[in-house]
PDB file of C-alpha atoms in Angstrom:
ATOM      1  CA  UNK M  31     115.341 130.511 135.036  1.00  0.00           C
ATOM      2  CA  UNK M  32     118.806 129.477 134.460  1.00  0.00           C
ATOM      3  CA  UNK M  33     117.125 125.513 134.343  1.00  0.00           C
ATOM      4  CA  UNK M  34     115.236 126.411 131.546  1.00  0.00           C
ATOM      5  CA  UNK M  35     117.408 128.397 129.843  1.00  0.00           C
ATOM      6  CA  UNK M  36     119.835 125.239 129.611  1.00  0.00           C
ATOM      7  CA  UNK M  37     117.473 122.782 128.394  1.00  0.00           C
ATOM      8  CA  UNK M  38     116.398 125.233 125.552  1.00  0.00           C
ATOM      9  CA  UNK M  39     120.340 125.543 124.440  1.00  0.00           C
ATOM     10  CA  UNK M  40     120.270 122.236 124.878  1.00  0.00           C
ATOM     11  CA  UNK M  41     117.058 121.309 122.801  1.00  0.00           C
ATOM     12  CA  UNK M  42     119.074 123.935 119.894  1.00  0.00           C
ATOM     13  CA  UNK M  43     122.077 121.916 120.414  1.00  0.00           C
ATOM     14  CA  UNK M  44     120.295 118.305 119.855  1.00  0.00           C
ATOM     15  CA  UNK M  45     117.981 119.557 117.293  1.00  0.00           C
ATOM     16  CA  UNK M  46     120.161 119.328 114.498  1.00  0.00           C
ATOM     17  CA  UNK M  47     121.367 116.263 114.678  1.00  0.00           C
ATOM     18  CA  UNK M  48     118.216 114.104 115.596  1.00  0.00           C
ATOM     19  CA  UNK M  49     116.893 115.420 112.288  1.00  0.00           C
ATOM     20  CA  UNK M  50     119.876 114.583 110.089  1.00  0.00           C
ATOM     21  CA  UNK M  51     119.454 111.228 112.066  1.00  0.00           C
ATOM     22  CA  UNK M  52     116.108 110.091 110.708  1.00  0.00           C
ATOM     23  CA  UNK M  53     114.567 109.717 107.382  1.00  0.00           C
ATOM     24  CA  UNK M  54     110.661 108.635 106.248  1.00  0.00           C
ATOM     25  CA  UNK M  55     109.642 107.132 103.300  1.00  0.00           C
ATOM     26  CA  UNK M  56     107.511 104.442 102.000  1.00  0.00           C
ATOM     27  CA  UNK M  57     108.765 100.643 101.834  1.00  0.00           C
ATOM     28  CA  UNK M  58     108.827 100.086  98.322  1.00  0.00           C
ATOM     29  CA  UNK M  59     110.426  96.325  97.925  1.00  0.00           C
ATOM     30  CA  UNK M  60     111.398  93.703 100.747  1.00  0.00           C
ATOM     31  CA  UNK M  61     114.581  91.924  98.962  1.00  0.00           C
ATOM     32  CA  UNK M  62     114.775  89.340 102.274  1.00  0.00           C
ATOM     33  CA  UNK M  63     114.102  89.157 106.121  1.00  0.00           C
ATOM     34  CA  UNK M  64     116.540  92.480 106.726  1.00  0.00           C
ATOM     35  CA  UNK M  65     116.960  94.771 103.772  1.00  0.00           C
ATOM     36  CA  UNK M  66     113.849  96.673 102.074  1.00  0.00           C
ATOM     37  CA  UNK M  67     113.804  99.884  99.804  1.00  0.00           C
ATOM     38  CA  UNK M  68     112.426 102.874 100.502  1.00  0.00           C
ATOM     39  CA  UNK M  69     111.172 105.560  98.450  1.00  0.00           C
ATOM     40  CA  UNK M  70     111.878 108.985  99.859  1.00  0.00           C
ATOM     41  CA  UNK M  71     110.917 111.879  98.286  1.00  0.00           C
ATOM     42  CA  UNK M  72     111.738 111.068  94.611  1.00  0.00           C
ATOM     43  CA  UNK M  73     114.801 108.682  96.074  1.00  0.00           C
ATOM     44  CA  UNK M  74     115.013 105.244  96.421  1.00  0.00           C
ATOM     45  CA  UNK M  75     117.073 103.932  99.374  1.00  0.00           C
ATOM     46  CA  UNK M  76     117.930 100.409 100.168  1.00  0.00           C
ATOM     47  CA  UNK M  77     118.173 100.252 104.378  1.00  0.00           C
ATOM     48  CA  UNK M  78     119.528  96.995 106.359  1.00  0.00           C
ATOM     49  CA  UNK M  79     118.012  96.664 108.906  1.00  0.00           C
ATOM     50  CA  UNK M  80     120.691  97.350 112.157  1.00  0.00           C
ATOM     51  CA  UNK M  81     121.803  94.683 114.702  1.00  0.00           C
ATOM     52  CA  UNK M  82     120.017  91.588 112.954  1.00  0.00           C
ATOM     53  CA  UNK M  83     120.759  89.316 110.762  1.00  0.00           C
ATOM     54  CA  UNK M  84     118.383  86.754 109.119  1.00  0.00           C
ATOM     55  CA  UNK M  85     118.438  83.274 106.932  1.00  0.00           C
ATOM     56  CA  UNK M  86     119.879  83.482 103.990  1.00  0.00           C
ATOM     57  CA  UNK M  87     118.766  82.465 100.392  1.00  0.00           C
ATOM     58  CA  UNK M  88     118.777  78.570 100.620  1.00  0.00           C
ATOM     59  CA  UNK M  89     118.926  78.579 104.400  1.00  0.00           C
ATOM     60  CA  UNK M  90     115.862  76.835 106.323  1.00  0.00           C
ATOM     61  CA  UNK M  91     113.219  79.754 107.198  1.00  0.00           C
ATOM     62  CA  UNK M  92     114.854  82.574 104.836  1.00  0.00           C
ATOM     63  CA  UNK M  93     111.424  82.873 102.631  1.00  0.00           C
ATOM     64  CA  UNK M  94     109.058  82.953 105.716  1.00  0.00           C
ATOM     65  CA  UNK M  95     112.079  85.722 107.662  1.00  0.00           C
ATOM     66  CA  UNK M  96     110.660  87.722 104.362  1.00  0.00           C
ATOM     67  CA  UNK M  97     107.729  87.542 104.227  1.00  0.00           C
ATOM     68  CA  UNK M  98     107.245  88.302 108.127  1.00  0.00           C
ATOM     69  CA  UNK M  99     109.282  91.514 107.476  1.00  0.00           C
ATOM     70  CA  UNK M 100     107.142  92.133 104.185  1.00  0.00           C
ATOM     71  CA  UNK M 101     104.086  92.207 106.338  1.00  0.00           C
ATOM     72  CA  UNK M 102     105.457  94.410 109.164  1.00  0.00           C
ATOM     73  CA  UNK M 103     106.644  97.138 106.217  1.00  0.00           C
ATOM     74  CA  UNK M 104     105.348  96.981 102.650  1.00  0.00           C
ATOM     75  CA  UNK M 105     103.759  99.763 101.201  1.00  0.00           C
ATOM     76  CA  UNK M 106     103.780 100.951 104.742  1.00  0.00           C
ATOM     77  CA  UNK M 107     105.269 104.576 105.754  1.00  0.00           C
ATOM     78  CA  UNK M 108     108.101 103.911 108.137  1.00  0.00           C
ATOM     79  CA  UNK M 109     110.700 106.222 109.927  1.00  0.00           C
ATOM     80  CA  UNK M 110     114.128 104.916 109.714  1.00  0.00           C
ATOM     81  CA  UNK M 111     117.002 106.081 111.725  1.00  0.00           C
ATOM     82  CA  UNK M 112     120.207 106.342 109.776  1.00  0.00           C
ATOM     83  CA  UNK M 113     123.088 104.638 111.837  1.00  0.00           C
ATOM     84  CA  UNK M 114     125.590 104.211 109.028  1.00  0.00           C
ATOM     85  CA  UNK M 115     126.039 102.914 105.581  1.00  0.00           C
ATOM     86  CA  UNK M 116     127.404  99.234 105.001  1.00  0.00           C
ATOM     87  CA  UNK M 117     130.347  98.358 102.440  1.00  0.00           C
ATOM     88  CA  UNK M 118     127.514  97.839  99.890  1.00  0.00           C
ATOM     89  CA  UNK M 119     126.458 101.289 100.038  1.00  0.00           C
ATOM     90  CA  UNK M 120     123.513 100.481 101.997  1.00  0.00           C
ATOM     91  CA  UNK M 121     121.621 102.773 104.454  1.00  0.00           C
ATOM     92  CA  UNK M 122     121.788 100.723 108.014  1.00  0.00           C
ATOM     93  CA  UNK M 123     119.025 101.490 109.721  1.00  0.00           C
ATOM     94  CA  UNK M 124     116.463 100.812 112.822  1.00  0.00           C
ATOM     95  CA  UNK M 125     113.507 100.545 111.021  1.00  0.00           C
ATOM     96  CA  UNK M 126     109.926 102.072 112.604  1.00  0.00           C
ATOM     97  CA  UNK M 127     106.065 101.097 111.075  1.00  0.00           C
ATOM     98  CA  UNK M 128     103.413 101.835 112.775  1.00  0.00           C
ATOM     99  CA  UNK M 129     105.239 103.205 116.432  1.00  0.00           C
ATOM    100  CA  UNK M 130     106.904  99.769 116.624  1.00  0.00           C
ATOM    101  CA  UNK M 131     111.057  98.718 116.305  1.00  0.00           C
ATOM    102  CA  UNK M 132     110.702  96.181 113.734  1.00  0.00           C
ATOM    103  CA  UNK M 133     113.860  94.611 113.923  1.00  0.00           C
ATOM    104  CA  UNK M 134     113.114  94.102 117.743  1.00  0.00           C
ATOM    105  CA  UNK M 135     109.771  92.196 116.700  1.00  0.00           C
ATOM    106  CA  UNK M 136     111.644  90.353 114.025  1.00  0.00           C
ATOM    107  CA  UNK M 137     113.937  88.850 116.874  1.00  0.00           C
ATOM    108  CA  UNK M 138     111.061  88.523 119.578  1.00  0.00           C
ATOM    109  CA  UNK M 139     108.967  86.594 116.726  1.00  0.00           C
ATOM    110  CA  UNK M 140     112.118  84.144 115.676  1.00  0.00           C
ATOM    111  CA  UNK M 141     112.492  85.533 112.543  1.00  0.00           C
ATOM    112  CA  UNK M 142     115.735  86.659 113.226  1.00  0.00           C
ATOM    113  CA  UNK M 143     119.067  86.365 114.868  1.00  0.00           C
ATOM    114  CA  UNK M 144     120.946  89.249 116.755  1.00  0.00           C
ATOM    115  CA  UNK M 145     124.088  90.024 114.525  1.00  0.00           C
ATOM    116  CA  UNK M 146     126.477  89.449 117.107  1.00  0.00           C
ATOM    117  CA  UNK M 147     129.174  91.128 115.155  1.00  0.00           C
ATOM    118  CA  UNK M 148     127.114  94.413 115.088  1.00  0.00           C
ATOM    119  CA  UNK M 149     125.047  94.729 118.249  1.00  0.00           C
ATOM    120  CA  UNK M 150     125.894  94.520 121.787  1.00  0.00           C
ATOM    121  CA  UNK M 151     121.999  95.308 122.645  1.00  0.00           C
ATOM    122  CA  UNK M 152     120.745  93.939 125.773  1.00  0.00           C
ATOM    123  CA  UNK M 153     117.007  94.241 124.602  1.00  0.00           C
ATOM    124  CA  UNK M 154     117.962  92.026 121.749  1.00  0.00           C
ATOM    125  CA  UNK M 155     119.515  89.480 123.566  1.00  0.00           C
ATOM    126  CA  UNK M 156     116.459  89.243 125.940  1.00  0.00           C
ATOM    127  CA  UNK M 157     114.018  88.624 122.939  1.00  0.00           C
ATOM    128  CA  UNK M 158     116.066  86.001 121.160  1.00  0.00           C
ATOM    129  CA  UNK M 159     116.776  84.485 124.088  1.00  0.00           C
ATOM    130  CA  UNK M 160     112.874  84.403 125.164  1.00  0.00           C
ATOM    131  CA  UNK M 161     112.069  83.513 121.360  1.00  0.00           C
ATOM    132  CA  UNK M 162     114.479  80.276 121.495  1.00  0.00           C
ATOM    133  CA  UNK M 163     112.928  79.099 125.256  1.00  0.00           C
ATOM    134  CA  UNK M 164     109.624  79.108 123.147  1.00  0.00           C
ATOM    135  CA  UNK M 165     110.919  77.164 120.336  1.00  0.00           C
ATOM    136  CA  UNK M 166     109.225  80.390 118.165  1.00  0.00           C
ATOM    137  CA  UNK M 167     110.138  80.848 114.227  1.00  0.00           C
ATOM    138  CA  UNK M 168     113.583  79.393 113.588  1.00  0.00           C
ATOM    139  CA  UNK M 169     114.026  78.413 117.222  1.00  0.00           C
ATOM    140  CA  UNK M 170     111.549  75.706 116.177  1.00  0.00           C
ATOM    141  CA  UNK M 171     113.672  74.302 113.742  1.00  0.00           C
ATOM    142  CA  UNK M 172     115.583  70.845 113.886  1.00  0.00           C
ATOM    143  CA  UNK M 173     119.014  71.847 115.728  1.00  0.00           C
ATOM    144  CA  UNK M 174     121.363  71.016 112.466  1.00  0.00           C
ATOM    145  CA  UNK M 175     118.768  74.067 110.652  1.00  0.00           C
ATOM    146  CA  UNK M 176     119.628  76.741 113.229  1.00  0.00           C
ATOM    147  CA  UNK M 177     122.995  77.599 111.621  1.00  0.00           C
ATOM    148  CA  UNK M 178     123.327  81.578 112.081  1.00  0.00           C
ATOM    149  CA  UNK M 179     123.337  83.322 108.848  1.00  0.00           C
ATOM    150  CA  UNK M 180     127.700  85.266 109.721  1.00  0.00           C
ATOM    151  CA  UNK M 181     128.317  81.164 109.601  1.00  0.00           C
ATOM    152  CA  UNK M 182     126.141  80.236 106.276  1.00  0.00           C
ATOM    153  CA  UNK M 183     127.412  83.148 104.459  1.00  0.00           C
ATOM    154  CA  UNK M 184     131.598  82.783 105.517  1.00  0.00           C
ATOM    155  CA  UNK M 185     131.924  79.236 107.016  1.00  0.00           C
ATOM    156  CA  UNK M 186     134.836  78.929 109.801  1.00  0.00           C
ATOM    157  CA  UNK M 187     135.651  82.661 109.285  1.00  0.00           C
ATOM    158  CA  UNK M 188     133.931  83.519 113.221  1.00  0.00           C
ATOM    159  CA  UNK M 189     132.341  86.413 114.557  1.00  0.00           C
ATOM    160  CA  UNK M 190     133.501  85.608 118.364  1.00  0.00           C
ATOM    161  CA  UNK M 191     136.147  87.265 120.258  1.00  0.00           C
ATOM    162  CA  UNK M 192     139.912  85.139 119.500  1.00  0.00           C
ATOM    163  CA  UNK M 193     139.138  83.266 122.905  1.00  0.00           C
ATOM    164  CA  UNK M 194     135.577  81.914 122.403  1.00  0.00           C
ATOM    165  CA  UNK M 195     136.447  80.159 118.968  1.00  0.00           C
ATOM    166  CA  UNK M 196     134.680  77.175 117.971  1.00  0.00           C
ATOM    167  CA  UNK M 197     131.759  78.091 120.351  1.00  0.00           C
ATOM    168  CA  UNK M 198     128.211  78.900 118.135  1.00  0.00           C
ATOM    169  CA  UNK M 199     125.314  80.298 119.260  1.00  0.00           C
ATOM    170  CA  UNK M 200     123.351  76.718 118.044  1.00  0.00           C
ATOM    171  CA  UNK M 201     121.632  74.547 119.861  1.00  0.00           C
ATOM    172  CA  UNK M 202     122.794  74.204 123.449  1.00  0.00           C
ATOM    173  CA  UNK M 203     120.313  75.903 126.249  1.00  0.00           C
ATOM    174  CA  UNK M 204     121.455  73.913 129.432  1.00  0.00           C
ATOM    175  CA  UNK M 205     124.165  74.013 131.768  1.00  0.00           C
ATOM    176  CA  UNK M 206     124.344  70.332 131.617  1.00  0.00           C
ATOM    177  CA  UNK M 207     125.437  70.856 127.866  1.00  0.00           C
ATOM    178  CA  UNK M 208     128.308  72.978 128.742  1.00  0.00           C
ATOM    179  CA  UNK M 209     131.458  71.477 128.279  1.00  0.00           C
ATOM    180  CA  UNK M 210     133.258  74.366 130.133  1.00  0.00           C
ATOM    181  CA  UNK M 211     133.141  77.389 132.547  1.00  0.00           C
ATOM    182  CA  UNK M 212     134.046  79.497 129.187  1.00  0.00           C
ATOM    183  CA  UNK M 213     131.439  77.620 127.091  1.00  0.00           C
ATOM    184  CA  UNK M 214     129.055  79.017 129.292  1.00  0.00           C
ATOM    185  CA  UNK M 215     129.900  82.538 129.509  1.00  0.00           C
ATOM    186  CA  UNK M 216     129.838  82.879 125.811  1.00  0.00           C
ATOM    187  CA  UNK M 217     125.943  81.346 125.932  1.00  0.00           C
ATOM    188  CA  UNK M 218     124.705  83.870 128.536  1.00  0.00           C
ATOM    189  CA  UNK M 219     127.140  87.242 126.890  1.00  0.00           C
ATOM    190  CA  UNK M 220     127.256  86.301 123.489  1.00  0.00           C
ATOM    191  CA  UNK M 221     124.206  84.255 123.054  1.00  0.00           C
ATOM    192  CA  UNK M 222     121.929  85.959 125.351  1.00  0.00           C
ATOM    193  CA  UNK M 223     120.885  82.777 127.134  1.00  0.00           C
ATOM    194  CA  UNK M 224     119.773  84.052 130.283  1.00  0.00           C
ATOM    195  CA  UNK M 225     118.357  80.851 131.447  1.00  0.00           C
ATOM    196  CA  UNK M 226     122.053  79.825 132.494  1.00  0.00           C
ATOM    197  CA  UNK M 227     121.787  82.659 134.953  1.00  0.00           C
ATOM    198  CA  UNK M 228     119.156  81.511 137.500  1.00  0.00           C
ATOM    199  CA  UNK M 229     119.859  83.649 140.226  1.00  0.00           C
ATOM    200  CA  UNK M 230     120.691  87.073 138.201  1.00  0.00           C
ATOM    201  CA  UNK M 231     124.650  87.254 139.792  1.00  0.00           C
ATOM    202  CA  UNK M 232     126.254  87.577 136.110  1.00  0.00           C
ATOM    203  CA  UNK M 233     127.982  84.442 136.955  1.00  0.00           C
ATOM    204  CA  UNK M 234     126.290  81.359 134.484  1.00  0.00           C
ATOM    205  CA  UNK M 235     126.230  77.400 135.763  1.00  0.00           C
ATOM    206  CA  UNK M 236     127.020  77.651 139.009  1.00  0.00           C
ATOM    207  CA  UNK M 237     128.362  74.284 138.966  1.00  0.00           C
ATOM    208  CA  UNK M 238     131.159  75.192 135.967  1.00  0.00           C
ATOM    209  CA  UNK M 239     131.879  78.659 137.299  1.00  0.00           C
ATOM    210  CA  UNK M 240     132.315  78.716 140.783  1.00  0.00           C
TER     211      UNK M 240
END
């Protein structure tokens, strides 16, 4: 008795707040590969998608990173939950169509990068790294092309912690391409490339990091 008469102050206690949380509404306009409108009620909101980032205007792969997202959303009712509001005013948002985490298949289909700045998400991490082994979307673009859109936007400015600068999440996959014990932790934490870890320990390139 006393179980259940937790869970349903509990269930009171949640309620509240899941449903301030989340917002539906119809996807109106895709501006580029992570920021739509949607029309809510009689309300327009603009929503960035959370914890990705994708090409930017002029960048290799920015018109097909829109048009993937386009097809995922447009006209399509989605379920957004609200995790913040950006200093442009916009909603930031995991974005839902049709039961599925779009950003999530954005990332597993190469269309985007995990904003490192923003997102410490393992499940992330694990698609972009499995999207990069298989050379998918921008992953199959020439190495000079994969420059990640925090980079295009504010060149030398960084989004790594003070003692990984000058390391980028571009191009490098191997241990033999690490120059360093440090070069290859940032790959596996920052970068997500799991590969370096054969043996699941946490500790990358054996031969750097023993």
């Amino acid at each position: 008795m006393r179980a259940l008469l937790l869970l349903a102050v509990l269930a009171l206690a949640v309620a509240p707040r899941a449903a301030a949380e989340f917002f539906e509404g119809r996807v109106v306009a895709v501006f580029d590969g992570d920021t739509i409108e949607v029309l809510v009620g009689h309300e327009r909101r603009r929503v960035r998608l959370s914890g990705i980032d994708t090409p930017e205007r002029g960048q290799p792969w920015a018109e097909k990173a829109r048009q993937a997202l386009s097809r995922r959303v447009f006209d399509k009712e989605v379920r957004v939950n609200d995790v913040g509001t950006d200093r442009f005013g916009r909603t930031v948002g995991e974005v839902y169509a049709d039961n599925v985490c779009v950003g999530c298949e954005l990332v597993r289909e190469g269309n985007a990068w995990v904003y490192r700045k923003y997102s410490d998400d393992p499940v992330l991490f694990q698609l972009e790294a499995e999207a990069r082994a298989a050379q998918r979307g921008l992953w199959s673009l020439p190495e000079a092309q994969r420059v990640p859109p925090w980079e295009w936007r504010h060149p030398g400015s960084g989004n790594t912690p003070p003692d990984r600068k000058g390391f980028t999440c571009t191009g490098k996959r191997l241990c033999g391409e690490m120059t360093s014990c440090a070069e290859a932790r940032f790959h596996l934490e920052q970068c997500g490339l799991q590969e370096l870890d054969g043996d699941g320990d946490g500790v990358p390139c054996a031969s750097l990091c023993r």
